[in-house]
Amino acid sequence: MKHADDTLTADLPLPEPGPEAIPGAAAPLTHTPPVPSWRVALVAAIDADPRRSAGIAEKLGVSRPYVSRVLSGSIPEASPRFIARVVALCERVQCPFLQRSLSPNECRAYAERRYGAIEPMDVPHWRACQRCTVKAPPLPARKEAPPKPRAPRAARAAADLFTDPATTTGDPS
């Protein structure tokens, strides 16, 4: 025997139960990309500065809204120039030899010195830099523009033979 309620609900699709509806089910896995170290350093610097993002923006040479928009994600990719400024200002390397923190550029300058360019009293520090595991990574090599191709010397000499000297001197006659 059918009831009137059975005919009304039989035609409606049942909702799919989500993981939260199933007791004991694990939450769905979501992939979140790792936070870049420069962004972590920027947030820490803003927290430490009494003027917050306005003070850091001034030190970085950018506007406060730009810093806020980078942190909020409304600017998806910060410019490489901005990231380099943040790294130079905010990120620090703890030097085990000097027992103090250095900027990555200072650390890199110590580590990349040639042996012949250092003073004798700096040799222990230089040696420690060569084995150091916390030193700043080297900067990527700059890509220089390839030199402009020049015509071979013989071709340039042959071109000079076919040039009319009267037209190249600027003489109107």
PDB file of C-alpha atoms in Angstrom:
ATOM      1  CA  MET A   1       0.000   0.000   0.000  1.00  0.00           C
ATOM      2  CA  LYS A   2       1.433   3.363  -1.026  1.00  0.00           C
ATOM      3  CA  HIS A   3       1.165   6.517   0.958  1.00  0.00           C
ATOM      4  CA  ALA A   4       0.939   9.979  -0.523  1.00  0.00           C
ATOM      5  CA  ASP A   5       4.276  10.935   1.096  1.00  0.00           C
ATOM      6  CA  ASP A   6       6.133   8.105  -0.713  1.00  0.00           C
ATOM      7  CA  THR A   7       5.289   9.401  -4.166  1.00  0.00           C
ATOM      8  CA  LEU A   8       6.521  12.903  -3.415  1.00  0.00           C
ATOM      9  CA  THR A   9       9.941  11.902  -2.103  1.00  0.00           C
ATOM     10  CA  ALA A  10      10.627   8.994  -4.434  1.00  0.00           C
ATOM     11  CA  ASP A  11      11.259  11.302  -7.424  1.00  0.00           C
ATOM     12  CA  LEU A  12      13.767  13.618  -5.669  1.00  0.00           C
ATOM     13  CA  PRO A  13      17.471  12.767  -5.932  1.00  0.00           C
ATOM     14  CA  LEU A  14      19.239  12.087  -2.661  1.00  0.00           C
ATOM     15  CA  PRO A  15      22.180  14.389  -1.822  1.00  0.00           C
ATOM     16  CA  GLU A  16      25.634  12.826  -1.889  1.00  0.00           C
ATOM     17  CA  PRO A  17      27.022  12.600   1.618  1.00  0.00           C
ATOM     18  CA  GLY A  18      30.236  14.616   2.069  1.00  0.00           C
ATOM     19  CA  PRO A  19      33.151  13.428   4.182  1.00  0.00           C
ATOM     20  CA  GLU A  20      31.852  15.481   7.106  1.00  0.00           C
ATOM     21  CA  ALA A  21      28.599  13.513   6.995  1.00  0.00           C
ATOM     22  CA  ILE A  22      30.326  10.134   7.288  1.00  0.00           C
ATOM     23  CA  PRO A  23      31.378   9.425  10.870  1.00  0.00           C
ATOM     24  CA  GLY A  24      35.069   8.551  11.175  1.00  0.00           C
ATOM     25  CA  ALA A  25      35.917   9.706   7.639  1.00  0.00           C
ATOM     26  CA  ALA A  26      39.080  11.742   7.170  1.00  0.00           C
ATOM     27  CA  ALA A  27      38.909  15.302   5.938  1.00  0.00           C
ATOM     28  CA  PRO A  28      39.606  15.717   2.207  1.00  0.00           C
ATOM     29  CA  LEU A  29      43.239  16.347   1.353  1.00  0.00           C
ATOM     30  CA  THR A  30      43.987  19.737  -0.123  1.00  0.00           C
ATOM     31  CA  HIS A  31      47.326  20.746  -1.545  1.00  0.00           C
ATOM     32  CA  THR A  32      48.563  24.085  -0.291  1.00  0.00           C
ATOM     33  CA  PRO A  33      51.734  25.372  -1.885  1.00  0.00           C
ATOM     34  CA  PRO A  34      54.626  26.097   0.479  1.00  0.00           C
ATOM     35  CA  VAL A  35      54.980  29.688   1.642  1.00  0.00           C
ATOM     36  CA  PRO A  36      58.134  31.297   0.213  1.00  0.00           C
ATOM     37  CA  SER A  37      60.778  32.219   2.778  1.00  0.00           C
ATOM     38  CA  TRP A  38      60.750  35.866   1.690  1.00  0.00           C
ATOM     39  CA  ARG A  39      57.040  36.093   2.518  1.00  0.00           C
ATOM     40  CA  VAL A  40      57.602  34.596   5.990  1.00  0.00           C
ATOM     41  CA  ALA A  41      60.446  37.068   6.571  1.00  0.00           C
ATOM     42  CA  LEU A  42      58.265  39.965   5.396  1.00  0.00           C
ATOM     43  CA  VAL A  43      55.450  39.050   7.795  1.00  0.00           C
ATOM     44  CA  ALA A  44      57.928  38.714  10.677  1.00  0.00           C
ATOM     45  CA  ALA A  45      59.465  42.114   9.849  1.00  0.00           C
ATOM     46  CA  ILE A  46      56.022  43.737   9.735  1.00  0.00           C
ATOM     47  CA  ASP A  47      55.154  42.209  13.108  1.00  0.00           C
ATOM     48  CA  ALA A  48      58.407  43.514  14.595  1.00  0.00           C
ATOM     49  CA  ASP A  49      58.172  47.043  13.178  1.00  0.00           C
ATOM     50  CA  PRO A  50      56.290  49.567  15.342  1.00  0.00           C
ATOM     51  CA  ARG A  51      54.796  51.199  12.230  1.00  0.00           C
ATOM     52  CA  ARG A  52      53.820  47.786  10.843  1.00  0.00           C
ATOM     53  CA  SER A  53      53.519  47.621   7.032  1.00  0.00           C
ATOM     54  CA  ALA A  54      53.990  51.393   6.598  1.00  0.00           C
ATOM     55  CA  GLY A  55      57.445  51.224   8.212  1.00  0.00           C
ATOM     56  CA  ILE A  56      58.544  48.197   6.191  1.00  0.00           C
ATOM     57  CA  ALA A  57      57.163  49.668   2.960  1.00  0.00           C
ATOM     58  CA  GLU A  58      59.190  52.818   3.568  1.00  0.00           C
ATOM     59  CA  LYS A  59      62.358  50.773   4.176  1.00  0.00           C
ATOM     60  CA  LEU A  60      61.682  48.756   1.016  1.00  0.00           C
ATOM     61  CA  GLY A  61      61.033  51.869  -1.068  1.00  0.00           C
ATOM     62  CA  VAL A  62      57.500  50.850  -2.070  1.00  0.00           C
ATOM     63  CA  SER A  63      54.034  52.020  -1.079  1.00  0.00           C
ATOM     64  CA  ARG A  64      52.171  50.588   1.906  1.00  0.00           C
ATOM     65  CA  PRO A  65      49.246  49.475  -0.290  1.00  0.00           C
ATOM     66  CA  TYR A  66      51.654  47.491  -2.483  1.00  0.00           C
ATOM     67  CA  VAL A  67      52.956  45.576   0.557  1.00  0.00           C
ATOM     68  CA  SER A  68      49.388  44.957   1.750  1.00  0.00           C
ATOM     69  CA  ARG A  69      48.248  43.764  -1.674  1.00  0.00           C
ATOM     70  CA  VAL A  70      51.204  41.369  -1.992  1.00  0.00           C
ATOM     71  CA  LEU A  71      50.444  39.874   1.431  1.00  0.00           C
ATOM     72  CA  SER A  72      46.702  39.611   0.806  1.00  0.00           C
ATOM     73  CA  GLY A  73      47.230  37.863  -2.519  1.00  0.00           C
ATOM     74  CA  SER A  74      45.544  40.465  -4.707  1.00  0.00           C
ATOM     75  CA  ILE A  75      48.891  40.725  -6.506  1.00  0.00           C
ATOM     76  CA  PRO A  76      49.461  37.037  -7.317  1.00  0.00           C
ATOM     77  CA  GLU A  77      53.142  37.313  -8.214  1.00  0.00           C
ATOM     78  CA  ALA A  78      55.319  39.934  -6.555  1.00  0.00           C
ATOM     79  CA  SER A  79      57.948  41.459  -8.806  1.00  0.00           C
ATOM     80  CA  PRO A  80      61.442  39.945  -8.652  1.00  0.00           C
ATOM     81  CA  ARG A  81      62.770  43.376  -7.704  1.00  0.00           C
ATOM     82  CA  PHE A  82      60.412  43.552  -4.703  1.00  0.00           C
ATOM     83  CA  ILE A  83      61.365  40.023  -3.618  1.00  0.00           C
ATOM     84  CA  ALA A  84      65.074  40.919  -3.852  1.00  0.00           C
ATOM     85  CA  ARG A  85      64.470  43.987  -1.675  1.00  0.00           C
ATOM     86  CA  VAL A  86      62.590  41.911   0.909  1.00  0.00           C
ATOM     87  CA  VAL A  87      65.351  39.308   1.017  1.00  0.00           C
ATOM     88  CA  ALA A  88      68.033  41.984   1.386  1.00  0.00           C
ATOM     89  CA  LEU A  89      66.129  43.741   4.189  1.00  0.00           C
ATOM     90  CA  CYS A  90      64.349  40.988   6.080  1.00  0.00           C
ATOM     91  CA  GLU A  91      66.013  37.618   5.672  1.00  0.00           C
ATOM     92  CA  ARG A  92      68.974  36.898   7.903  1.00  0.00           C
ATOM     93  CA  VAL A  93      71.640  34.191   7.989  1.00  0.00           C
ATOM     94  CA  GLN A  94      73.034  33.194  11.385  1.00  0.00           C
ATOM     95  CA  CYS A  95      76.813  33.033  10.870  1.00  0.00           C
ATOM     96  CA  PRO A  96      78.308  30.305  13.069  1.00  0.00           C
ATOM     97  CA  PHE A  97      81.801  31.808  12.777  1.00  0.00           C
ATOM     98  CA  LEU A  98      80.942  35.431  13.623  1.00  0.00           C
ATOM     99  CA  GLN A  99      78.164  34.433  16.051  1.00  0.00           C
ATOM    100  CA  ARG A 100      75.811  37.094  14.638  1.00  0.00           C
ATOM    101  CA  SER A 101      73.209  37.396  11.938  1.00  0.00           C
ATOM    102  CA  LEU A 102      74.083  38.742   8.511  1.00  0.00           C
ATOM    103  CA  SER A 103      72.060  39.705   5.496  1.00  0.00           C
ATOM    104  CA  PRO A 104      72.289  37.151   2.675  1.00  0.00           C
ATOM    105  CA  ASN A 105      74.334  39.645   0.636  1.00  0.00           C
ATOM    106  CA  GLU A 106      76.897  40.077   3.447  1.00  0.00           C
ATOM    107  CA  CYS A 107      77.121  36.313   3.908  1.00  0.00           C
ATOM    108  CA  ARG A 108      77.520  35.765   0.184  1.00  0.00           C
ATOM    109  CA  ALA A 109      80.251  38.442   0.006  1.00  0.00           C
ATOM    110  CA  TYR A 110      82.242  36.653   2.727  1.00  0.00           C
ATOM    111  CA  ALA A 111      81.759  33.214   1.164  1.00  0.00           C
ATOM    112  CA  GLU A 112      82.553  34.167  -2.446  1.00  0.00           C
ATOM    113  CA  ARG A 113      85.862  35.899  -1.749  1.00  0.00           C
ATOM    114  CA  ARG A 114      88.892  34.441  -3.470  1.00  0.00           C
ATOM    115  CA  TYR A 115      91.632  33.115  -1.210  1.00  0.00           C
ATOM    116  CA  GLY A 116      94.192  35.522  -2.667  1.00  0.00           C
ATOM    117  CA  ALA A 117      91.967  38.529  -1.926  1.00  0.00           C
ATOM    118  CA  ILE A 118      91.755  38.063   1.850  1.00  0.00           C
ATOM    119  CA  GLU A 119      93.958  39.227   4.701  1.00  0.00           C
ATOM    120  CA  PRO A 120      95.899  36.581   6.674  1.00  0.00           C
ATOM    121  CA  MET A 121      93.778  37.222   9.773  1.00  0.00           C
ATOM    122  CA  ASP A 122      90.605  36.444   7.738  1.00  0.00           C
ATOM    123  CA  VAL A 123      91.798  32.974   6.666  1.00  0.00           C
ATOM    124  CA  PRO A 124      89.983  31.079   9.484  1.00  0.00           C
ATOM    125  CA  HIS A 125      86.743  32.857   8.602  1.00  0.00           C
ATOM    126  CA  TRP A 126      87.214  32.149   4.892  1.00  0.00           C
ATOM    127  CA  ARG A 127      87.846  28.455   5.597  1.00  0.00           C
ATOM    128  CA  ALA A 128      84.749  28.275   7.796  1.00  0.00           C
ATOM    129  CA  CYS A 129      82.703  29.864   4.975  1.00  0.00           C
ATOM    130  CA  GLN A 130      83.843  27.233   2.502  1.00  0.00           C
ATOM    131  CA  ARG A 131      82.468  24.411   4.708  1.00  0.00           C
ATOM    132  CA  CYS A 132      79.434  26.284   6.063  1.00  0.00           C
ATOM    133  CA  THR A 133      76.028  24.647   5.669  1.00  0.00           C
ATOM    134  CA  VAL A 134      73.945  27.761   6.442  1.00  0.00           C
ATOM    135  CA  LYS A 135      75.550  30.208   4.033  1.00  0.00           C
ATOM    136  CA  ALA A 136      73.413  32.103   1.552  1.00  0.00           C
ATOM    137  CA  PRO A 137      73.123  30.427  -1.843  1.00  0.00           C
ATOM    138  CA  PRO A 138      75.025  32.042  -4.721  1.00  0.00           C
ATOM    139  CA  LEU A 139      73.121  34.404  -6.965  1.00  0.00           C
ATOM    140  CA  PRO A 140      72.116  33.040 -10.364  1.00  0.00           C
ATOM    141  CA  ALA A 141      74.515  34.019 -13.110  1.00  0.00           C
ATOM    142  CA  ARG A 142      73.394  36.963 -15.185  1.00  0.00           C
ATOM    143  CA  LYS A 143      72.627  36.176 -18.755  1.00  0.00           C
ATOM    144  CA  GLU A 144      74.556  38.577 -20.925  1.00  0.00           C
ATOM    145  CA  ALA A 145      73.298  39.495 -24.341  1.00  0.00           C
ATOM    146  CA  PRO A 146      75.218  37.729 -27.071  1.00  0.00           C
ATOM    147  CA  PRO A 147      77.627  40.004 -28.937  1.00  0.00           C
ATOM    148  CA  LYS A 148      76.413  41.532 -32.156  1.00  0.00           C
ATOM    149  CA  PRO A 149      77.674  39.554 -35.129  1.00  0.00           C
ATOM    150  CA  ARG A 150      80.220  41.434 -37.166  1.00  0.00           C
ATOM    151  CA  ALA A 151      81.053  40.831 -40.743  1.00  0.00           C
ATOM    152  CA  PRO A 152      84.427  39.174 -41.237  1.00  0.00           C
ATOM    153  CA  ARG A 153      87.324  41.553 -41.801  1.00  0.00           C
ATOM    154  CA  ALA A 154      87.649  40.525 -45.452  1.00  0.00           C
ATOM    155  CA  ALA A 155      84.001  41.331 -46.118  1.00  0.00           C
ATOM    156  CA  ARG A 156      84.343  44.759 -44.487  1.00  0.00           C
ATOM    157  CA  ALA A 157      87.442  45.484 -46.607  1.00  0.00           C
ATOM    158  CA  ALA A 158      85.632  44.393 -49.773  1.00  0.00           C
ATOM    159  CA  ALA A 159      82.693  46.670 -48.895  1.00  0.00           C
ATOM    160  CA  ASP A 160      85.114  49.602 -48.561  1.00  0.00           C
ATOM    161  CA  LEU A 161      86.436  48.933 -52.081  1.00  0.00           C
ATOM    162  CA  PHE A 162      82.989  49.354 -53.578  1.00  0.00           C
ATOM    163  CA  THR A 163      82.190  52.576 -51.746  1.00  0.00           C
ATOM    164  CA  ASP A 164      82.489  55.711 -53.871  1.00  0.00           C
ATOM    165  CA  PRO A 165      84.764  58.179 -52.011  1.00  0.00           C
ATOM    166  CA  ALA A 166      83.055  61.162 -53.638  1.00  0.00           C
ATOM    167  CA  THR A 167      79.690  60.270 -52.120  1.00  0.00           C
ATOM    168  CA  THR A 168      81.088  59.564 -48.653  1.00  0.00           C
ATOM    169  CA  THR A 169      82.998  62.828 -48.183  1.00  0.00           C
ATOM    170  CA  GLY A 170      79.903  64.956 -48.374  1.00  0.00           C
ATOM    171  CA  ASP A 171      81.295  66.966 -51.282  1.00  0.00           C
ATOM    172  CA  PRO A 172      78.321  68.390 -53.252  1.00  0.00           C
ATOM    173  CA  SER A 173      80.120  68.343 -56.626  1.00  0.00           C
TER     174      SER A 173
END
